[in-house]
Tab-separated table of C-alpha atoms in Angstrom:
chain	number	residue	atom	x	y	z
A	1	MET	CA	-9.316	-22.858	28.856
A	2	SER	CA	-10.066	-22.231	25.190
A	3	VAL	CA	-8.262	-19.518	23.272
A	4	THR	CA	-10.105	-16.368	22.219
A	5	CYS	CA	-9.733	-13.625	19.659
A	6	SER	CA	-7.918	-11.639	22.312
A	7	SER	CA	-4.977	-13.988	21.919
A	8	ASN	CA	-4.386	-12.407	18.523
A	9	PHE	CA	-3.657	-9.022	20.120
A	10	PRO	CA	-1.247	-9.651	23.025
A	11	ASP	CA	0.371	-6.202	22.813
A	12	LEU	CA	-2.721	-4.198	21.989
A	13	LEU	CA	-2.781	-2.220	25.209
A	14	CYS	CA	0.899	-1.319	24.848
A	15	GLY	CA	0.718	0.097	21.360
A	16	GLU	CA	-0.077	-0.746	17.765
A	17	ASP	CA	2.434	-3.541	17.249
A	18	SER	CA	0.341	-6.610	17.880
A	19	GLY	CA	2.615	-9.116	16.180
A	20	ILE	CA	0.162	-9.686	13.356
A	21	PHE	CA	2.940	-9.887	10.773
A	22	SER	CA	4.732	-12.775	12.443
A	23	GLY	CA	3.205	-15.254	9.999
A	24	GLU	CA	1.974	-17.569	12.749
A	25	SER	CA	-1.454	-19.107	12.370
A	26	SER	CA	-4.186	-17.573	14.467
A	27	PRO	CA	-6.080	-19.656	17.024
A	28	GLU	CA	-9.829	-20.135	16.800
A	29	CYS	CA	-12.020	-17.489	18.349
A	30	SER	CA	-14.489	-18.274	21.115
A	31	SER	CA	-16.520	-16.327	23.671
A	32	SER	CA	-15.029	-17.826	26.832
A	33	ASP	CA	-12.850	-14.891	27.821
A	34	LEU	CA	-15.408	-12.077	27.852
A	35	GLU	CA	-13.402	-9.826	30.131
A	36	SER	CA	-10.374	-9.870	27.814
A	37	SER	CA	-12.536	-9.321	24.726
A	38	ALA	CA	-14.247	-6.371	26.363
A	39	SER	CA	-10.857	-4.915	27.250
A	40	ILE	CA	-9.712	-5.189	23.641
A	41	GLU	CA	-12.871	-3.556	22.305
A	42	GLU	CA	-12.405	-0.759	24.802
A	43	SER	CA	-8.825	-0.292	23.609
A	44	ILE	CA	-9.901	-0.230	19.959
A	45	ALA	CA	-12.548	2.357	20.803
A	46	GLY	CA	-9.803	4.352	22.511
A	47	PHE	CA	-7.699	4.200	19.354
A	48	ILE	CA	-10.660	5.512	17.375
A	49	MET	CA	-11.041	8.406	19.775
A	50	ASP	CA	-7.316	9.153	19.655
A	51	GLU	CA	-6.615	8.685	15.952
A	52	ARG	CA	-7.499	12.278	15.141
A	53	ASN	CA	-4.345	13.326	17.008
A	54	PHE	CA	-2.087	11.390	14.621
A	55	VAL	CA	-3.286	12.642	11.237
A	56	PRO	CA	-2.751	15.977	9.456
A	57	GLY	CA	-5.392	18.666	9.784
A	58	PHE	CA	-8.678	18.464	7.886
A	59	ASP	CA	-7.494	21.020	5.299
A	60	TYR	CA	-4.289	19.140	4.423
A	61	LEU	CA	-5.854	17.501	1.366
A	62	THR	CA	-7.169	20.902	0.260
A	63	GLN	CA	-3.609	22.214	0.129
A	64	PHE	CA	-2.780	19.608	-2.506
A	65	GLN	CA	-5.981	20.277	-4.416
A	66	THR	CA	-5.222	24.013	-4.523
A	67	GLN	CA	-1.579	23.244	-5.432
A	68	SER	CA	-0.184	25.068	-2.429
A	69	LEU	CA	1.545	21.732	-1.839
A	70	ASP	CA	2.989	19.665	-4.693
A	71	VAL	CA	1.100	16.375	-4.884
A	72	SER	CA	3.520	14.897	-7.431
A	73	ALA	CA	6.484	15.575	-5.140
A	74	ARG	CA	4.674	13.768	-2.336
A	75	GLU	CA	3.929	10.815	-4.621
A	76	GLN	CA	7.607	10.545	-5.570
A	77	SER	CA	8.698	10.630	-1.928
A	78	VAL	CA	6.173	7.959	-0.956
A	79	ALA	CA	7.237	5.820	-3.935
A	80	TRP	CA	10.855	6.009	-2.775
A	81	ILE	CA	9.888	5.018	0.779
A	82	LEU	CA	8.026	1.976	-0.573
A	83	LYS	CA	11.046	0.957	-2.662
A	84	VAL	CA	13.340	1.059	0.354
A	85	GLN	CA	10.743	-0.786	2.450
A	86	ALA	CA	10.667	-3.577	-0.116
A	87	TYR	CA	14.458	-3.562	-0.540
A	88	TYR	CA	15.110	-4.099	3.170
A	89	ASN	CA	11.947	-6.130	3.749
A	90	PHE	CA	10.698	-3.700	6.370
A	91	GLN	CA	7.278	-4.236	7.911
A	92	PRO	CA	4.322	-2.521	6.196
A	93	LEU	CA	3.856	-0.546	9.402
A	94	THR	CA	7.321	0.986	8.998
A	95	ALA	CA	6.480	2.372	5.567
A	96	TYR	CA	3.112	3.675	6.735
A	97	LEU	CA	4.629	5.405	9.758
A	98	SER	CA	7.243	7.041	7.524
A	99	VAL	CA	4.544	8.575	5.343
A	100	ASN	CA	2.494	9.503	8.409
A	101	TYR	CA	5.426	11.412	9.904
A	102	MET	CA	6.058	13.145	6.576
A	103	ASP	CA	2.431	14.237	6.134
A	104	ARG	CA	2.128	15.504	9.692
A	105	PHE	CA	5.369	17.441	9.289
A	106	LEU	CA	4.343	18.992	5.966
A	107	TYR	CA	1.042	20.101	7.445
A	108	SER	CA	2.802	21.942	10.279
A	109	ARG	CA	5.978	23.139	8.582
A	110	ARG	CA	6.489	24.265	5.000
A	111	LEU	CA	9.553	23.241	3.006
A	112	PRO	CA	11.068	25.167	0.090
A	113	GLN	CA	9.342	23.897	-3.041
A	114	ASN	CA	11.750	25.306	-5.608
A	115	LYS	CA	14.350	22.643	-4.774
A	116	GLY	CA	14.042	18.880	-4.707
A	117	TRP	CA	16.411	17.995	-1.881
A	118	PRO	CA	14.479	19.267	1.202
A	119	LEU	CA	11.592	16.839	0.670
A	120	GLN	CA	13.978	13.961	0.033
A	121	LEU	CA	15.854	14.796	3.222
A	122	LEU	CA	12.535	14.785	5.073
A	123	ALA	CA	11.644	11.383	3.585
A	124	VAL	CA	14.990	9.906	4.648
A	125	ALA	CA	14.620	11.275	8.183
A	126	CYS	CA	11.040	10.014	8.527
A	127	LEU	CA	11.941	6.557	7.236
A	128	SER	CA	14.902	6.402	9.617
A	129	LEU	CA	12.725	7.316	12.603
A	130	ALA	CA	10.033	4.792	11.638
A	131	ALA	CA	12.619	2.031	11.179
A	132	LYS	CA	14.073	2.771	14.601
A	133	MET	CA	10.585	2.482	16.053
A	134	GLU	CA	9.607	-0.813	14.417
A	135	GLU	CA	12.549	-2.727	12.950
A	136	PRO	CA	14.895	-4.994	14.945
A	137	LEU	CA	17.756	-4.244	12.533
A	138	VAL	CA	18.141	-0.771	11.042
A	139	PRO	CA	20.597	0.054	8.229
A	140	SER	CA	23.022	2.916	8.659
A	141	LEU	CA	21.824	6.311	7.493
A	142	LEU	CA	24.075	6.080	4.448
A	143	ASP	CA	22.888	2.568	3.564
A	144	LEU	CA	19.277	3.719	3.909
A	145	GLN	CA	19.702	6.042	0.924
A	146	VAL	CA	19.240	3.479	-1.846
A	147	LYS	CA	16.823	2.743	-4.711
A	148	GLY	CA	17.234	5.846	-6.801
A	149	ALA	CA	17.845	8.517	-4.170
A	150	LYS	CA	18.751	11.663	-6.111
A	151	TYR	CA	20.778	13.166	-3.279
A	152	ILE	CA	23.013	11.539	-0.684
A	153	PHE	CA	23.050	13.317	2.667
A	154	GLU	CA	25.660	13.115	5.367
A	155	THR	CA	24.777	11.395	8.612
A	156	LYS	CA	24.928	14.606	10.629
A	157	THR	CA	22.530	16.320	8.192
A	158	ILE	CA	19.963	13.541	8.519
A	159	ARG	CA	20.241	13.543	12.304
A	160	ARG	CA	19.563	17.274	12.425
A	161	MET	CA	16.485	16.690	10.281
A	162	GLU	CA	15.380	13.875	12.573
A	163	LEU	CA	15.524	16.255	15.540
A	164	LEU	CA	13.465	18.806	13.624
A	165	VAL	CA	10.840	16.167	12.786
A	166	LEU	CA	10.707	15.042	16.416
A	167	SER	CA	10.237	18.632	17.515
A	168	VAL	CA	7.447	19.351	15.008
A	169	LEU	CA	5.647	16.104	15.890
A	170	ASP	CA	6.110	16.797	19.599
A	171	TRP	CA	7.919	13.428	19.876
A	172	ARG	CA	4.643	11.567	19.281
A	173	LEU	CA	5.888	8.735	17.081
A	174	ARG	CA	3.722	5.881	18.392
A	175	SER	CA	0.942	6.783	16.005
A	176	VAL	CA	-2.458	5.204	15.546
A	177	THR	CA	-2.462	3.717	12.037
A	178	PRO	CA	-4.691	1.334	10.044
A	179	PHE	CA	-2.464	-1.475	11.309
A	180	SER	CA	-3.767	-0.729	14.791
A	181	PHE	CA	-7.170	-2.029	13.636
A	182	ILE	CA	-6.857	-4.602	10.852
A	183	GLY	CA	-6.310	-7.624	13.112
A	184	PHE	CA	-9.357	-6.747	15.205
A	185	PHE	CA	-11.517	-5.997	12.159
A	186	ALA	CA	-10.421	-9.227	10.466
A	187	CYS	CA	-11.551	-11.177	13.519
A	188	LYS	CA	-14.895	-9.364	13.471
A	189	LEU	CA	-15.440	-10.176	9.814
A	190	ASP	CA	-14.231	-13.767	10.152
A	191	PRO	CA	-14.878	-15.001	13.749
A	192	THR	CA	-13.641	-18.487	12.851
A	193	VAL	CA	-10.292	-16.918	11.822
A	194	ALA	CA	-10.132	-19.454	8.996
A	195	PHE	CA	-8.996	-16.677	6.650
A	196	MET	CA	-7.394	-14.437	9.258
A	197	GLY	CA	-3.868	-14.637	7.826
A	198	PHE	CA	-4.960	-13.848	4.282
A	199	LEU	CA	-7.229	-10.976	5.341
A	200	ILE	CA	-4.449	-9.254	7.275
A	201	SER	CA	-1.796	-9.855	4.627
A	202	ARG	CA	-3.974	-8.759	1.713
A	203	ALA	CA	-5.349	-5.744	3.586
A	204	SER	CA	-1.771	-4.662	4.347
A	205	GLU	CA	-0.902	-4.867	0.651
A	206	ILE	CA	-3.960	-2.831	-0.290
A	207	ILE	CA	-3.168	-0.139	2.273
A	208	LEU	CA	0.411	0.263	1.046
A	209	SER	CA	-0.565	0.148	-2.625
A	210	ASN	CA	-2.886	3.127	-2.102
A	211	ILE	CA	-0.729	5.147	0.250
A	212	GLN	CA	0.546	7.342	-2.601
A	213	GLU	CA	-2.991	8.414	-3.482
A	214	ALA	CA	-3.636	11.783	-1.840
A	215	SER	CA	-7.406	11.155	-1.821
A	216	PHE	CA	-7.000	8.799	1.126
A	217	LEU	CA	-5.803	11.708	3.265
A	218	GLU	CA	-9.496	12.466	3.707
A	219	TYR	CA	-10.000	9.303	5.771
A	220	TRP	CA	-8.824	8.395	9.240
A	221	PRO	CA	-6.943	5.148	9.975
A	222	SER	CA	-9.975	3.219	11.260
A	223	SER	CA	-11.934	3.846	8.058
A	224	ILE	CA	-8.954	2.879	5.893
A	225	ALA	CA	-8.474	-0.328	7.891
A	226	ALA	CA	-12.148	-1.315	7.645
A	227	ALA	CA	-12.218	-0.586	3.909
A	228	ALA	CA	-9.041	-2.605	3.327
A	229	ILE	CA	-10.419	-5.626	5.222
A	230	LEU	CA	-13.626	-5.448	3.185
A	231	CYS	CA	-11.667	-5.256	-0.084
A	232	ALA	CA	-9.575	-8.249	0.990
A	233	ALA	CA	-12.752	-10.158	1.860
A	234	ASN	CA	-14.009	-9.645	-1.703
A	235	GLU	CA	-11.282	-12.036	-2.860
A	236	ILE	CA	-12.544	-14.865	-0.618
A	237	PRO	CA	-15.722	-16.582	-1.881
A	238	ASN	CA	-16.925	-17.362	1.657
A	239	LEU	CA	-16.660	-13.680	2.661
A	240	SER	CA	-17.299	-11.881	-0.620
A	241	LEU	CA	-20.863	-10.995	0.364
A	242	ALA	CA	-19.791	-9.015	3.426
A	243	ASN	CA	-21.846	-5.819	3.609
A	244	PRO	CA	-19.789	-2.633	4.128
A	245	GLU	CA	-22.737	-1.079	5.938
A	246	HIS	CA	-22.341	-3.622	8.748
A	247	ALA	CA	-18.738	-2.559	9.453
A	248	GLU	CA	-20.016	0.241	11.655
A	249	SER	CA	-21.067	-2.384	14.214
A	250	TRP	CA	-17.516	-3.699	14.619
A	251	CYS	CA	-16.743	-1.103	17.258
A	252	ASP	CA	-18.123	2.075	18.779
A	253	GLY	CA	-17.011	5.276	17.089
A	254	LEU	CA	-16.818	4.004	13.525
A	255	SER	CA	-18.435	6.074	10.768
A	256	LYS	CA	-20.530	4.084	8.297
A	257	GLU	CA	-20.467	6.872	5.720
A	258	LYS	CA	-16.681	7.239	5.850
A	259	ILE	CA	-16.115	3.487	5.669
A	260	ILE	CA	-18.404	3.072	2.660
A	261	SER	CA	-16.886	6.074	0.863
A	262	CYS	CA	-13.337	4.866	1.516
A	263	TYR	CA	-14.273	1.325	0.529
A	264	ARG	CA	-15.676	2.420	-2.835
A	265	LEU	CA	-12.591	4.503	-3.597
A	266	MET	CA	-10.265	1.693	-2.545
A	267	GLN	CA	-12.212	-0.921	-4.493
A	268	GLN	CA	-11.983	1.144	-7.672
A	269	LEU	CA	-8.247	1.630	-7.257
A	270	VAL	CA	-7.752	-2.080	-6.610
A	271	LEU	CA	-9.644	-2.923	-9.808
A	272	ASN	CA	-7.669	-0.363	-11.800
A	273	ASP	CA	-4.407	-1.742	-10.441
A	274	ARG	CA	-5.460	-5.265	-11.357
A	275	ARG	CA	-6.287	-4.222	-14.928
A	276	ARG	CA	-3.039	-2.298	-15.239
A	277	LYS	CA	-0.951	-5.293	-14.197
A	278	ALA	CA	-2.808	-7.831	-16.348
A	279	PRO	CA	-0.536	-9.031	-19.213
A	280	LYS	CA	-1.689	-8.242	-22.725
A	281	VAL	CA	-1.418	-11.400	-24.856
A	282	LEU	CA	-1.049	-11.016	-28.615
A	283	PRO	CA	-3.567	-12.987	-30.712
A	284	GLN	CA	-2.303	-16.109	-32.466
A	285	LEU	CA	-2.767	-16.443	-36.224
A	286	ARG	CA	-4.071	-19.713	-37.636
A	287	VAL	CA	-1.642	-20.549	-40.428
A	288	THR	CA	-0.995	-24.250	-39.811
A	289	VAL	CA	-3.524	-25.542	-42.393
A	290	ARG	CA	-2.195	-23.384	-45.188
A	291	ALA	CA	1.361	-24.316	-44.279
A	292	ARG	CA	0.524	-28.027	-44.619
A	293	MET	CA	-1.249	-27.469	-47.910
A	294	ARG	CA	1.694	-25.512	-49.245
A	295	SER	CA	4.236	-28.088	-48.135
A	296	SER	CA	2.141	-30.922	-49.642
A	297	SER	CA	1.910	-29.213	-52.990
A	298	ASP	CA	5.619	-28.429	-52.924
A	299	SER	CA	6.567	-32.059	-52.188
A	300	SER	CA	4.345	-33.394	-54.994
A	301	SER	CA	5.877	-31.069	-57.553
A	302	SER	CA	8.585	-32.769	-59.670
A	303	SER	CA	10.225	-29.683	-61.070
A	304	PRO	CA	11.827	-26.997	-58.958
A	305	SER	CA	10.015	-23.690	-58.818
A	306	PRO	CA	11.153	-20.268	-57.771
A	307	SER	CA	10.643	-19.306	-54.127
A	308	PRO	CA	7.252	-17.681	-53.692
A	309	SER	CA	7.001	-14.156	-52.366
A	310	PRO	CA	5.963	-13.823	-48.736
A	311	SER	CA	2.243	-14.143	-48.296
A	312	PRO	CA	0.322	-11.494	-46.322
A	313	ILE	CA	-0.249	-14.012	-43.523
A	314	SER	CA	3.422	-14.932	-43.189
A	315	TYR	CA	4.314	-11.246	-43.240
A	316	LYS	CA	1.880	-10.558	-40.400
A	317	ARG	CA	3.261	-13.548	-38.536
A	318	ARG	CA	6.825	-12.226	-38.710
A	319	LYS	CA	5.634	-8.784	-37.732
A	320	LEU	CA	3.899	-10.094	-34.622
A	321	ASN	CA	6.899	-12.204	-33.653
A	322	ASN	CA	9.032	-9.085	-33.737
A	323	CYS	CA	6.705	-7.223	-31.367
A	324	LEU	CA	7.550	-6.860	-27.724
A	325	TRP	CA	5.292	-7.780	-24.847
A	326	VAL	CA	3.450	-4.759	-23.528
A	327	ASP	CA	4.372	-4.004	-19.929
A	328	ASP	CA	2.159	-1.400	-18.301
A	329	ASP	CA	4.694	-0.966	-15.512
A	330	LYS	CA	7.535	-0.167	-17.933
A	331	GLY	CA	7.315	3.504	-17.189
A	332	ASN	CA	7.608	2.990	-13.463
A	333	SER	CA	10.980	2.874	-11.791
A	334	GLU	CA	11.930	-0.015	-9.583
């Protein structure tokens, strides 16, 4: 029997971990196993119906816009989570879940904003819980506090915070996230799965690179996943003409307006990030001809002459050689 797209989602009915980050190549899709494909589409539709239960309330973004919540403090906490995720090579899902737990907690429970340590303690607790959910090997609570943590908390303090987070979230840690959808959406966009691995990997990078941006709190996981797959497809010539308006047909319950709006925002941020990371190369000065002419005239001269004063061109040349390369990321911490 031929293998279908459903083979890419063996654990779909049991949760969001579908093994899509294993790095294994995906088999070719076919339409032979209709019953399994229908079951997967039904499960994805169920995720879309249920995703509203795993995001902060609709007015959460408004609280940042009105400054009742500190958006810069959230950005710093998310940046720290991403650093630790990269340091320990955690799955992208682990980092996303950490931020998801933190946002859901902050929506339901306020923290003192006149001190910096409560939010850092919350970030450590959320990252610890997410790692326990998704990672086969989890560092100790002390070892987890790396990459520029301003405060170091005792194990018992973090565990008490973990219990508070579990209580506020009603122990609902198996959240619906964009990673619940990207494998399915990638297969819809590329039925041959020729670019399946790249689409999933690149979409994961795009999702994490934008997770600090509070504007994405307006969108639910399914819209973020669809937008990320479309942005990843833009980098593949064979798929670059994919129409965002057609993403609504990938599954029942998707919102075309939300997908297009999220896609445009994400595309702009991806372009800005690409420009920001592009190296700035200093222009080269053409001085070789003059140098040869000067050396020729010097060699033909029989009598010694005093050393000439530096020419404007040679002065500019030395000045440019003393300049440093411009690094747009210099202001960012590791």
